[in-house]
Amino acid sequence: MSAQWPSGARRWSLAEIDSDVDTSKAEFRERRLGEPLQRYLDAYDAAHPVLAPLIDGLESAMANGSAPRDFLRGLWSTDEGKTAFRYLAAPPISEDDLQTLASATLGPRALDGDAAGAQRLIDVMRVIVDPRRFPWLEQTRPARQEELRAAKLASSVLVASQRVQTLRRGDEKAAIEGAVKGLLVGMGWQAASPRSRQGVQRLASDSPAPRTFLTQTNLGSDNADVIVRLDDARLLAIECKGSNSEINSRKRLNKEAAQNARAWLANFGAGQVVPAVALQGVFKASYVAEAQDTPMAIFWGHRLDDLKTFIEQTRPSPSAA
């Protein structure tokens, strides 16, 4: 280990980690199988009305030599419109990449005075548009009605599926972060505002008051999801991580959370800060064990009483007081 194990925190054996990984994965399956179909249908119904007129106008927009600013302006007025445009590409292109490739700003009014920028956006899309969904563009011919219907269906499914995937990734993190905050409030800790706009930079002046906690606050130069002022004056810095696959869990745990933990220990010391992570979803046991070696205390969403126990045992005994 690169630093001493935090006093009072439970260090889990690999067998215990294996058991918790299995339990967390089983609960994830139950949540996923119970996910309402309506979420996907709503995403599809939101995407299709935006994509349909866009696809109908593609032929004229990409075939002529002048930049159709009116065509783009209507899309750029909403996030849904910009997303629809980006999903014409194969594969869909991010907003940052599109902006870089076209050297154009993508704000709602950006195209009003930038005819050249609008033209560059069309030129980029002409190069990267999906030839399987939009074969008539590649073949420079009019689209057949069945091709238009197929392209609208496929594009709407693509946008809706990605939207649901994005929501799913956020679900796990939001759930575990909400559970941690709910536990703290139930224990009598109060949510507080940072004493400094820069977050906690100096422990003596910036730390939250006793029995309070901060959310989404910088601890040094790295953000912590939850910072708890323990009764023994240490700061418990909790990263809340959700994962939907073992591969994804390595990024969440061993890169993001462990990197922050190492930075907090280097800046403030193991006697002042307790790095921790609260987990929910699908994680690989070896990655969890590796993260624990940071060192970093591990808590699970299905057994948050462990977090409660750790916080409570930092309270000085009456005889010590």
Short mmCIF file of N, CA, C and O in Angstrom, two decimals, residues 27-76:
data_model
loop_
_atom_site.label_atom_id
_atom_site.label_comp_id
_atom_site.label_asym_id
_atom_site.label_seq_id
_atom_site.Cartn_x
_atom_site.Cartn_y
_atom_site.Cartn_z
N GLU A 27 -28.54 -7.36 -7.91
CA GLU A 27 -29.49 -6.25 -7.75
C GLU A 27 -29.53 -5.39 -9.00
O GLU A 27 -30.60 -4.87 -9.37
N PHE A 28 -28.40 -5.25 -9.67
CA PHE A 28 -28.38 -4.51 -10.94
C PHE A 28 -29.26 -5.20 -11.98
O PHE A 28 -30.01 -4.55 -12.70
N ARG A 29 -29.17 -6.54 -12.05
CA ARG A 29 -30.01 -7.28 -13.01
C ARG A 29 -31.49 -7.03 -12.73
O ARG A 29 -32.28 -6.84 -13.66
N GLU A 30 -31.87 -7.05 -11.46
CA GLU A 30 -33.27 -6.82 -11.11
C GLU A 30 -33.72 -5.43 -11.55
O GLU A 30 -34.82 -5.25 -12.09
N ARG A 31 -32.87 -4.43 -11.33
CA ARG A 31 -33.23 -3.07 -11.74
C ARG A 31 -33.34 -2.97 -13.25
O ARG A 31 -34.27 -2.35 -13.79
N ARG A 32 -32.39 -3.58 -13.96
CA ARG A 32 -32.39 -3.47 -15.41
C ARG A 32 -33.57 -4.20 -16.03
O ARG A 32 -34.21 -3.70 -16.97
N LEU A 33 -33.88 -5.39 -15.54
CA LEU A 33 -35.00 -6.14 -16.08
C LEU A 33 -36.33 -5.46 -15.75
O LEU A 33 -37.32 -5.64 -16.46
N GLY A 34 -36.34 -4.70 -14.67
CA GLY A 34 -37.56 -3.98 -14.31
C GLY A 34 -37.66 -2.61 -14.94
O GLY A 34 -38.63 -1.88 -14.68
N GLU A 35 -36.68 -2.24 -15.75
CA GLU A 35 -36.68 -0.92 -16.37
C GLU A 35 -37.89 -0.80 -17.31
O GLU A 35 -38.12 -1.67 -18.15
N PRO A 36 -38.63 0.25 -17.20
CA PRO A 36 -39.84 0.37 -18.03
C PRO A 36 -39.51 0.59 -19.51
O PRO A 36 -38.62 1.36 -19.87
N LEU A 37 -40.23 -0.14 -20.36
CA LEU A 37 -40.11 0.05 -21.81
C LEU A 37 -40.45 1.48 -22.19
O LEU A 37 -39.95 2.02 -23.19
N GLN A 38 -41.29 2.13 -21.37
CA GLN A 38 -41.75 3.48 -21.69
C GLN A 38 -40.59 4.46 -21.80
O GLN A 38 -40.67 5.43 -22.56
N ARG A 39 -39.50 4.20 -21.08
CA ARG A 39 -38.35 5.12 -21.17
C ARG A 39 -37.82 5.16 -22.60
O ARG A 39 -37.54 6.22 -23.14
N TYR A 40 -37.68 3.98 -23.21
CA TYR A 40 -37.22 3.93 -24.60
C TYR A 40 -38.25 4.53 -25.54
O TYR A 40 -37.91 5.30 -26.45
N LEU A 41 -39.52 4.19 -25.33
CA LEU A 41 -40.56 4.70 -26.23
C LEU A 41 -40.64 6.22 -26.17
O LEU A 41 -40.83 6.88 -27.20
N ASP A 42 -40.49 6.78 -24.99
CA ASP A 42 -40.51 8.25 -24.86
C ASP A 42 -39.34 8.87 -25.61
O ASP A 42 -39.48 9.91 -26.26
N ALA A 43 -38.16 8.24 -25.49
CA ALA A 43 -36.98 8.76 -26.18
C ALA A 43 -37.17 8.67 -27.70
O ALA A 43 -36.78 9.59 -28.44
N TYR A 44 -37.75 7.58 -28.16
CA TYR A 44 -38.02 7.43 -29.59
C TYR A 44 -39.02 8.48 -30.07
O TYR A 44 -38.81 9.14 -31.11
N ASP A 45 -40.10 8.65 -29.31
CA ASP A 45 -41.13 9.61 -29.70
C ASP A 45 -40.62 11.05 -29.70
O ASP A 45 -41.14 11.90 -30.42
N ALA A 46 -39.61 11.33 -28.87
CA ALA A 46 -39.02 12.67 -28.86
C ALA A 46 -38.08 12.86 -30.04
O ALA A 46 -37.97 13.97 -30.59
N ALA A 47 -37.39 11.80 -30.44
CA ALA A 47 -36.40 11.92 -31.52
C ALA A 47 -37.03 11.94 -32.90
O ALA A 47 -36.60 12.70 -33.78
N HIS A 48 -38.05 11.13 -33.11
CA HIS A 48 -38.59 10.96 -34.47
C HIS A 48 -39.13 12.25 -35.09
O HIS A 48 -38.84 12.53 -36.27
N PRO A 49 -39.90 13.07 -34.38
CA PRO A 49 -40.42 14.29 -35.01
C PRO A 49 -39.32 15.27 -35.41
O PRO A 49 -39.54 16.12 -36.28
N VAL A 50 -38.16 15.19 -34.77
CA VAL A 50 -37.05 16.06 -35.14
C VAL A 50 -36.29 15.49 -36.33
O VAL A 50 -35.89 16.20 -37.25
N LEU A 51 -36.10 14.17 -36.33
CA LEU A 51 -35.32 13.53 -37.38
C LEU A 51 -36.06 13.46 -38.70
O LEU A 51 -35.44 13.57 -39.77
N ALA A 52 -37.38 13.27 -38.65
CA ALA A 52 -38.13 13.08 -39.89
C ALA A 52 -37.98 14.25 -40.86
O ALA A 52 -37.59 14.05 -42.03
N PRO A 53 -38.25 15.49 -40.46
CA PRO A 53 -38.07 16.60 -41.41
C PRO A 53 -36.61 16.83 -41.78
O PRO A 53 -36.31 17.28 -42.89
N LEU A 54 -35.70 16.53 -40.86
CA LEU A 54 -34.27 16.67 -41.17
C LEU A 54 -33.89 15.73 -42.31
O LEU A 54 -33.22 16.13 -43.27
N ILE A 55 -34.32 14.49 -42.22
CA ILE A 55 -33.98 13.51 -43.25
C ILE A 55 -34.67 13.84 -44.57
O ILE A 55 -34.10 13.68 -45.65
N ASP A 56 -35.89 14.34 -44.48
CA ASP A 56 -36.59 14.76 -45.71
C ASP A 56 -35.83 15.86 -46.44
O ASP A 56 -35.86 15.92 -47.68
N GLY A 57 -35.16 16.73 -45.69
CA GLY A 57 -34.47 17.85 -46.31
C GLY A 57 -33.01 17.62 -46.61
O GLY A 57 -32.32 18.52 -47.12
N LEU A 58 -32.51 16.42 -46.32
CA LEU A 58 -31.08 16.16 -46.50
C LEU A 58 -30.63 16.28 -47.95
O LEU A 58 -29.57 16.83 -48.24
N GLU A 59 -31.43 15.76 -48.85
CA GLU A 59 -31.01 15.72 -50.25
C GLU A 59 -30.70 17.12 -50.77
O GLU A 59 -29.65 17.37 -51.36
N SER A 60 -31.62 18.04 -50.55
CA SER A 60 -31.40 19.40 -51.05
C SER A 60 -30.34 20.12 -50.23
O SER A 60 -29.56 20.91 -50.78
N ALA A 61 -30.28 19.86 -48.93
CA ALA A 61 -29.32 20.55 -48.07
C ALA A 61 -27.88 20.20 -48.43
O ALA A 61 -26.99 21.05 -48.39
N MET A 62 -27.64 18.93 -48.79
CA MET A 62 -26.27 18.50 -49.03
C MET A 62 -25.90 18.47 -50.50
O MET A 62 -24.73 18.31 -50.84
N ALA A 63 -26.86 18.63 -51.36
CA ALA A 63 -26.56 18.56 -52.78
C ALA A 63 -26.19 19.91 -53.36
O ALA A 63 -25.36 20.01 -54.27
N ASN A 64 -26.79 20.99 -52.85
CA ASN A 64 -26.53 22.28 -53.47
C ASN A 64 -25.23 22.89 -52.96
O ASN A 64 -24.67 22.45 -51.96
N GLY A 65 -24.75 23.89 -53.60
CA GLY A 65 -23.47 24.47 -53.27
C GLY A 65 -23.52 25.56 -52.23
O GLY A 65 -22.50 25.92 -51.66
N SER A 66 -24.68 26.12 -51.96
CA SER A 66 -24.77 27.20 -50.99
C SER A 66 -25.21 26.65 -49.64
O SER A 66 -25.96 25.69 -49.57
N ALA A 67 -24.72 27.26 -48.56
CA ALA A 67 -25.03 26.78 -47.22
C ALA A 67 -26.47 27.11 -46.85
O ALA A 67 -26.85 28.28 -46.82
N PRO A 68 -27.31 26.12 -46.58
CA PRO A 68 -28.71 26.38 -46.21
C PRO A 68 -28.82 26.77 -44.75
O PRO A 68 -29.12 25.94 -43.89
N ARG A 69 -28.58 28.03 -44.45
CA ARG A 69 -28.58 28.46 -43.05
C ARG A 69 -29.94 28.28 -42.40
O ARG A 69 -30.03 27.98 -41.22
N ASP A 70 -30.99 28.49 -43.15
CA ASP A 70 -32.33 28.31 -42.57
C ASP A 70 -32.53 26.86 -42.15
O ASP A 70 -33.14 26.58 -41.12
N PHE A 71 -32.01 25.95 -42.94
CA PHE A 71 -32.12 24.52 -42.63
C PHE A 71 -31.42 24.22 -41.30
O PHE A 71 -31.97 23.54 -40.44
N LEU A 72 -30.22 24.75 -41.11
CA LEU A 72 -29.47 24.50 -39.88
C LEU A 72 -30.02 25.29 -38.71
O LEU A 72 -30.01 24.82 -37.57
N ARG A 73 -30.47 26.52 -38.96
CA ARG A 73 -30.93 27.38 -37.88
C ARG A 73 -32.08 26.73 -37.13
O ARG A 73 -32.19 26.82 -35.91
N GLY A 74 -32.97 26.08 -37.86
CA GLY A 74 -34.09 25.41 -37.20
C GLY A 74 -33.63 24.29 -36.29
O GLY A 74 -34.21 24.06 -35.22
N LEU A 75 -32.58 23.57 -36.69
CA LEU A 75 -32.04 22.50 -35.86
C LEU A 75 -31.32 23.05 -34.64
O LEU A 75 -31.44 22.56 -33.53
N TRP A 76 -30.55 24.11 -34.86
CA TRP A 76 -29.68 24.64 -33.80
C TRP A 76 -30.46 25.35 -32.70
O TRP A 76 -29.89 25.69 -31.67
#
